[in-house]
Coordinates of C-alpha atoms and ligand atoms in Angstrom, one line a residue:
M4 CA 0.0 0.1 0.0
F5 CA 1.3 3.5 -0.8
W6 CA 0.0 7.0 -1.0
Q7 CA 0.9 8.8 -4.4
L8 CA 2.1 12.4 -3.7
A9 CA 3.3 15.2 -5.8
R10 CA 6.9 14.5 -5.4
S11 CA 6.9 10.8 -4.3
R12 CA 5.0 7.8 -3.4
L13 CA 4.9 7.3 0.4
D14 CA 5.3 3.5 1.4
L15 CA 2.6 2.9 3.9
R16 CA 3.8 -0.7 5.0
T17 CA 5.0 0.8 8.0
P18 CA 3.0 3.5 9.8
R19 CA 3.8 7.1 9.3
V20 CA 3.6 10.0 11.7
M21 CA 2.4 13.3 10.3
G22 CA 3.6 16.4 12.4
I23 CA 1.0 19.1 12.9
V24 CA 1.9 22.7 12.3
N25 CA -0.6 25.2 13.0
C26 CA 0.3 28.6 11.3
T27 CA -2.7 30.1 13.4
P28 CA -2.9 32.3 16.2
D29 CA -6.1 30.4 17.7
S30 CA -5.6 26.6 17.3
F31 CA -7.4 24.7 19.9
S32 CA -3.9 23.4 21.4
G33 CA -2.1 26.7 20.7
G34 CA -0.8 27.7 17.3
S35 CA 2.4 29.3 16.1
G36 CA 2.5 33.0 16.6
S37 CA 4.9 33.7 13.7
S38 CA 6.1 32.1 10.6
S39 CA 9.6 31.7 12.0
D40 CA 7.9 29.8 15.0
A41 CA 6.2 27.7 12.6
V42 CA 9.3 27.0 10.5
A43 CA 11.1 26.0 13.7
L44 CA 8.4 23.6 14.5
C45 CA 8.6 22.1 11.1
E46 CA 12.4 21.6 11.7
A47 CA 11.7 20.1 15.3
H48 CA 9.2 17.7 13.8
V49 CA 11.6 16.4 11.3
A50 CA 14.4 16.0 13.7
A51 CA 12.0 14.1 16.1
G52 CA 11.2 11.7 13.2
A53 CA 8.0 13.0 11.6
D54 CA 7.5 11.3 8.1
L55 CA 5.2 14.1 6.8
L56 CA 4.5 17.7 7.8
D57 CA 0.8 19.1 7.7
L58 CA 0.5 23.0 7.6
G59 CA -2.7 24.6 8.4
A60 CA -3.7 28.2 8.5
E61 CA -7.2 28.2 9.7
S62 CA -8.4 26.7 13.0
T63 CA -11.1 24.1 12.8
R64 CA -11.9 24.0 16.5
P65 CA -15.5 24.1 17.2
G66 CA -16.6 27.9 17.0
A67 CA -13.5 28.9 15.2
P68 CA -14.0 31.9 12.8
P69 CA -13.3 31.4 9.1
V70 CA -10.0 32.8 7.5
D71 CA -10.1 33.9 4.1
E72 CA -8.0 32.9 1.2
A73 CA -5.6 35.8 1.1
D74 CA -5.0 35.7 4.9
Q75 CA -4.5 31.8 4.8
W76 CA -2.1 32.2 1.9
R77 CA -0.1 35.1 3.8
R78 CA 0.3 32.7 6.8
L79 CA 1.2 29.7 4.8
E80 CA 3.4 30.7 2.0
P81 CA 6.7 31.4 4.0
V82 CA 6.3 28.3 6.1
L83 CA 5.5 26.0 3.1
R84 CA 8.5 27.3 1.2
A85 CA 10.8 26.4 4.1
A86 CA 9.1 23.1 4.8
L87 CA 9.3 22.0 1.3
A88 CA 13.2 22.1 1.7
L89 CA 13.2 19.7 4.6
G90 CA 13.1 16.5 2.8
R91 CA 9.7 15.3 4.0
P92 CA 6.2 15.4 2.2
V93 CA 4.2 18.5 3.1
S94 CA 0.4 18.6 3.0
V95 CA -1.5 21.8 3.3
D96 CA -4.7 21.6 5.6
T97 CA -7.1 23.9 3.8
S98 CA -10.9 23.6 2.3
E99 CA -10.3 26.8 0.1
P100 CA -9.7 25.9 -3.6
G101 CA -7.7 29.0 -4.2
V102 CA -5.2 28.1 -1.4
M103 CA -5.1 24.5 -2.7
Q104 CA -4.1 25.9 -6.2
R105 CA -1.5 28.1 -5.0
A106 CA 0.2 25.5 -2.4
L107 CA 0.1 23.0 -5.2
E108 CA 1.9 25.3 -7.6
L109 CA 4.5 26.0 -5.0
G110 CA 5.2 22.3 -4.7
A111 CA 3.0 21.0 -2.0
D112 CA 2.8 17.2 -1.9
A113 CA -0.8 16.9 -0.7
V114 CA -4.1 18.6 0.3
N115 CA -5.7 17.7 3.5
D116 CA -9.2 18.7 3.5
V117 CA -11.5 18.5 6.5
R118 CA -14.3 19.2 4.1
A119 CA -13.4 16.4 1.7
L120 CA -13.2 18.6 -1.4
R121 CA -16.9 19.8 -1.0
R122 CA -16.2 23.4 -1.7
P123 CA -17.1 24.4 -5.4
G124 CA -13.9 24.2 -7.4
A125 CA -11.9 22.0 -4.9
L126 CA -12.3 18.7 -6.9
A127 CA -11.2 20.4 -10.1
V128 CA -8.1 21.8 -8.5
L129 CA -7.1 18.4 -7.4
A130 CA -8.0 16.8 -10.7
R131 CA -5.6 19.3 -12.6
H132 CA -2.6 18.6 -10.3
G133 CA -2.0 15.2 -11.6
A134 CA -0.1 13.5 -8.9
A135 CA -0.7 15.4 -5.6
G136 CA -2.2 13.4 -2.8
V137 CA -5.4 14.3 -1.0
C138 CA -6.9 13.3 2.5
L139 CA -10.7 13.3 2.5
M140 CA -11.9 13.7 5.9
H141 CA -15.6 13.2 7.6
M142 CA -17.2 16.1 9.0
R143 CA -20.8 17.5 9.1
G144 CA -21.7 21.0 8.8
E145 CA -19.2 23.7 9.7
P146 CA -16.7 24.0 12.5
A147 CA -18.8 26.9 14.1
T148 CA -21.9 24.7 14.4
M149 CA -20.8 21.1 13.8
Q150 CA -21.3 19.9 17.3
Q151 CA -25.1 20.4 17.0
Q152 CA -25.1 17.8 14.2
A153 CA -23.3 15.1 16.4
R154 CA -26.5 12.7 16.3
Y155 CA -26.1 9.4 14.5
G156 CA -27.9 6.1 14.3
D157 CA -24.7 4.3 13.6
V158 CA -21.9 6.7 13.4
V159 CA -19.4 4.1 11.8
A160 CA -21.8 3.3 9.1
D161 CA -22.6 6.9 8.5
V162 CA -18.9 7.8 8.3
R163 CA -17.9 4.9 6.1
D164 CA -20.7 5.7 3.6
F165 CA -19.7 9.4 3.5
L166 CA -16.0 8.5 2.9
A167 CA -17.1 6.0 0.1
A168 CA -19.3 8.6 -1.5
R169 CA -16.6 11.3 -1.4
M170 CA -14.0 8.9 -2.8
A171 CA -16.3 8.0 -5.6
E172 CA -16.9 11.5 -6.6
A173 CA -13.1 12.4 -6.4
V174 CA -12.3 9.4 -8.7
A175 CA -15.3 10.5 -11.1
A176 CA -13.5 13.9 -11.3
G177 CA -10.3 12.4 -12.3
I178 CA -8.5 12.0 -9.0
A179 CA -6.7 8.4 -9.0
P180 CA -7.6 6.3 -6.1
E181 CA -3.8 5.8 -5.1
R182 CA -3.7 9.6 -4.5
I183 CA -6.5 9.3 -1.8
V184 CA -6.4 8.6 1.8
L185 CA -9.5 8.6 4.2
D186 CA -10.0 10.2 7.7
P187 CA -13.0 9.5 10.0
G188 CA -12.6 13.2 11.4
I189 CA -12.1 12.4 15.1
G190 CA -14.0 15.1 17.0
F191 CA -15.7 16.7 14.2
A192 CA -19.4 16.8 14.5
K193 CA -18.9 13.9 17.0
A194 CA -19.3 13.4 20.7
A195 CA -16.6 11.3 22.5
D196 CA -18.6 8.2 22.3
H197 CA -18.7 8.7 18.5
S198 CA -15.2 9.2 18.1
L199 CA -14.4 6.2 20.5
A200 CA -16.8 3.9 18.4
L201 CA -14.7 5.0 15.3
L202 CA -11.7 3.7 17.0
A203 CA -13.3 0.4 18.2
R204 CA -14.6 -0.3 14.7
Q205 CA -11.9 1.2 12.7
A206 CA -11.6 -2.1 10.6
E207 CA -14.9 -1.2 9.0
L208 CA -13.3 1.9 7.5
A209 CA -10.2 0.2 6.5
A210 CA -12.2 -2.0 4.5
L211 CA -12.9 0.9 2.2
G212 CA -9.7 -0.1 0.7
R213 CA -7.6 3.1 0.9
P214 CA -5.1 3.9 3.9
L215 CA -6.6 5.5 6.9
L216 CA -5.2 8.8 8.3
V217 CA -6.4 9.5 11.8
G218 CA -6.1 12.5 14.3
W219 CA -6.6 11.8 17.8
S220 CA -3.7 14.1 19.0
R221 CA -5.1 16.1 22.2
K222 CA -8.7 15.9 21.0
S223 CA -11.6 16.5 23.4
A224 CA -12.7 12.8 23.4
L225 CA -9.4 12.0 25.2
G226 CA -10.3 14.9 27.6
A227 CA -13.6 13.3 28.2
V228 CA -12.0 9.9 29.0
T229 CA -9.1 11.2 31.3
G230 CA -10.5 14.4 32.7
R231 CA -7.3 16.3 31.5
A232 CA -7.0 19.8 29.8
V233 CA -5.7 20.0 26.4
R234 CA -2.0 20.5 27.4
E235 CA -2.1 17.4 29.7
R236 CA -3.1 14.9 26.9
L237 CA 0.1 13.5 25.9
A238 CA -0.2 10.1 27.3
A239 CA -3.8 9.8 26.1
S240 CA -2.9 10.9 22.6
V241 CA 0.0 8.5 22.3
A242 CA -2.2 5.7 23.6
A243 CA -4.8 6.4 21.1
A244 CA -2.3 6.8 18.3
V245 CA -0.8 3.3 19.0
L246 CA -4.3 1.8 19.1
A247 CA -5.3 3.3 15.8
V248 CA -2.1 1.9 14.2
D249 CA -2.8 -1.4 15.6
R250 CA -6.3 -1.3 14.1
G251 CA -4.9 -0.6 10.8
A252 CA -4.4 3.2 10.5
A253 CA -1.5 4.1 8.1
I254 CA -0.9 7.7 9.2
V255 CA -1.4 9.4 12.6
R256 CA -1.5 13.1 12.7
V257 CA 0.0 14.3 15.9
H258 CA 1.4 17.4 17.8
D259 CA 3.9 15.3 19.8
V260 CA 6.0 13.7 17.3
A261 CA 9.0 12.3 19.4
A262 CA 6.7 10.5 21.8
T263 CA 4.6 9.2 19.1
V264 CA 7.6 8.0 17.1
D265 CA 9.0 6.0 20.2
A266 CA 5.7 4.5 20.9
L267 CA 5.2 3.3 17.3
R268 CA 8.8 1.8 17.3
V269 CA 7.7 -0.2 20.4
W270 CA 4.3 -1.4 18.5
R271 CA 6.5 -2.3 15.4
A272 CA 8.9 -4.2 17.5
A273 CA 6.3 -6.1 19.3
T274 CA 4.5 -6.9 15.9
S275 CA 7.4 -8.0 13.8
P276 CA 8.6 -11.5 13.7
R277 CA 11.4 -12.0 16.4
P278 CA 14.0 -14.7 16.4
G279 CA 12.7 -17.4 18.8
G280 CA 9.5 -15.8 18.9
P281 CA 6.1 -17.7 17.9
Q282 CA 6.4 -16.7 14.2
D283 CA 10.0 -17.6 13.9
A284 CA 10.6 -20.4 11.2
G285 CA 14.0 -21.3 12.8
G286 CA 17.3 -19.5 12.6
A287 CA 17.6 -15.8 13.2
A288 CA 19.2 -13.9 10.3
P289 CA 22.3 -12.2 11.5
G290 CA 21.9 -8.7 13.1
E291 CA 18.2 -9.3 13.9
T292 CA 19.0 -9.9 17.5
I293 CA 17.6 -7.0 19.7
P294 CA 19.9 -5.8 22.4
V295 CA 18.3 -6.0 25.8
Ligands
HH2_26 N1 -7.9 17.8 12.9 C1 -7.6 18.9 13.1 C2 -7.4 19.6 11.9 N2 -7.2 19.1 10.8 N3 -7.1 17.1 9.4 C3 -7.2 15.8 9.3 N4 -7.1 15.0 8.2 N5 -7.6 15.1 10.6 C4 -8.0 15.6 11.6 O1 -8.2 14.9 12.7 C5 -7.8 17.0 11.8 C6 -7.3 17.7 10.6 C7 -7.8 19.7 14.3 O2 -6.6 19.6 15.1 P1 -5.6 20.8 15.1 O3 -5.0 21.0 13.8 O4 -4.6 20.7 16.1 O5 -6.3 22.3 15.6 P2 -7.0 23.4 14.9 O6 -7.9 23.0 13.8 O7 -7.7 24.2 16.1 O8 -5.9 24.2 14.3

């Protein structure tokens, strides 16, 4: 399994960590005040082991005010230019077709759209940019009012059907399936129980046949479970990322890259065949032994 991106194909046989860079003053877990802060965060994420960077210029927390195209681009451009030189794929988190267009022209590898390319013109921009990746995420309504729409009969079936329909529409518009990853939209028009059901039954979303990208980092569902404030959700976020990967997620979108990378190293070590372990066919290859 791989994700086709503008400059590369991302191999998803091992889980990948996407580092969040909010070029916003008002993100729910704190944004970057200036573009130099945001560039420094990109560099820190890469040093900590991030496989991808996701740059956003508009907060999507419940009740956040919209940011117009010109302002998004003013915040994004200097950070995107610097991030593209760091040797990792870079996605731009936007729903605005004009911002998508400018970002892809500058060389962005993918578009991450919490509205799943539903704004007029968005599908066409991606269809025009032959190889760029796209993440289609589930949400109902708009961030300002989405929590009023957090009512479902079967949330997992609803999210699955929505993602299947958005993927079909993207493919019909000319976006090849290997360019697409899917995201259940943890916390977007969802109560904590809805988000947790999406983790418990994540396999039903993986059955859609495209890689899953999942963002649990510091989200309010983790606050509901632990009783902790946004800044105190590191352990809960890492636990959720590991569970998501264990249930088949290909990419986890996180604020705390170093801790997530370590946790996934442990997950990988524990799930790979080991000399002498139950999946060992006999005879360890040289160099495969793990130092204690
Ligand atoms: N969550 C947020 C923003 N963008 N994109 C995808 N694909 N999946 C997510 O779960 C997701 C997302 C919200 O988190 P954050 O970026 O930290 O906050 P804010 O939107 O307030 O900037």
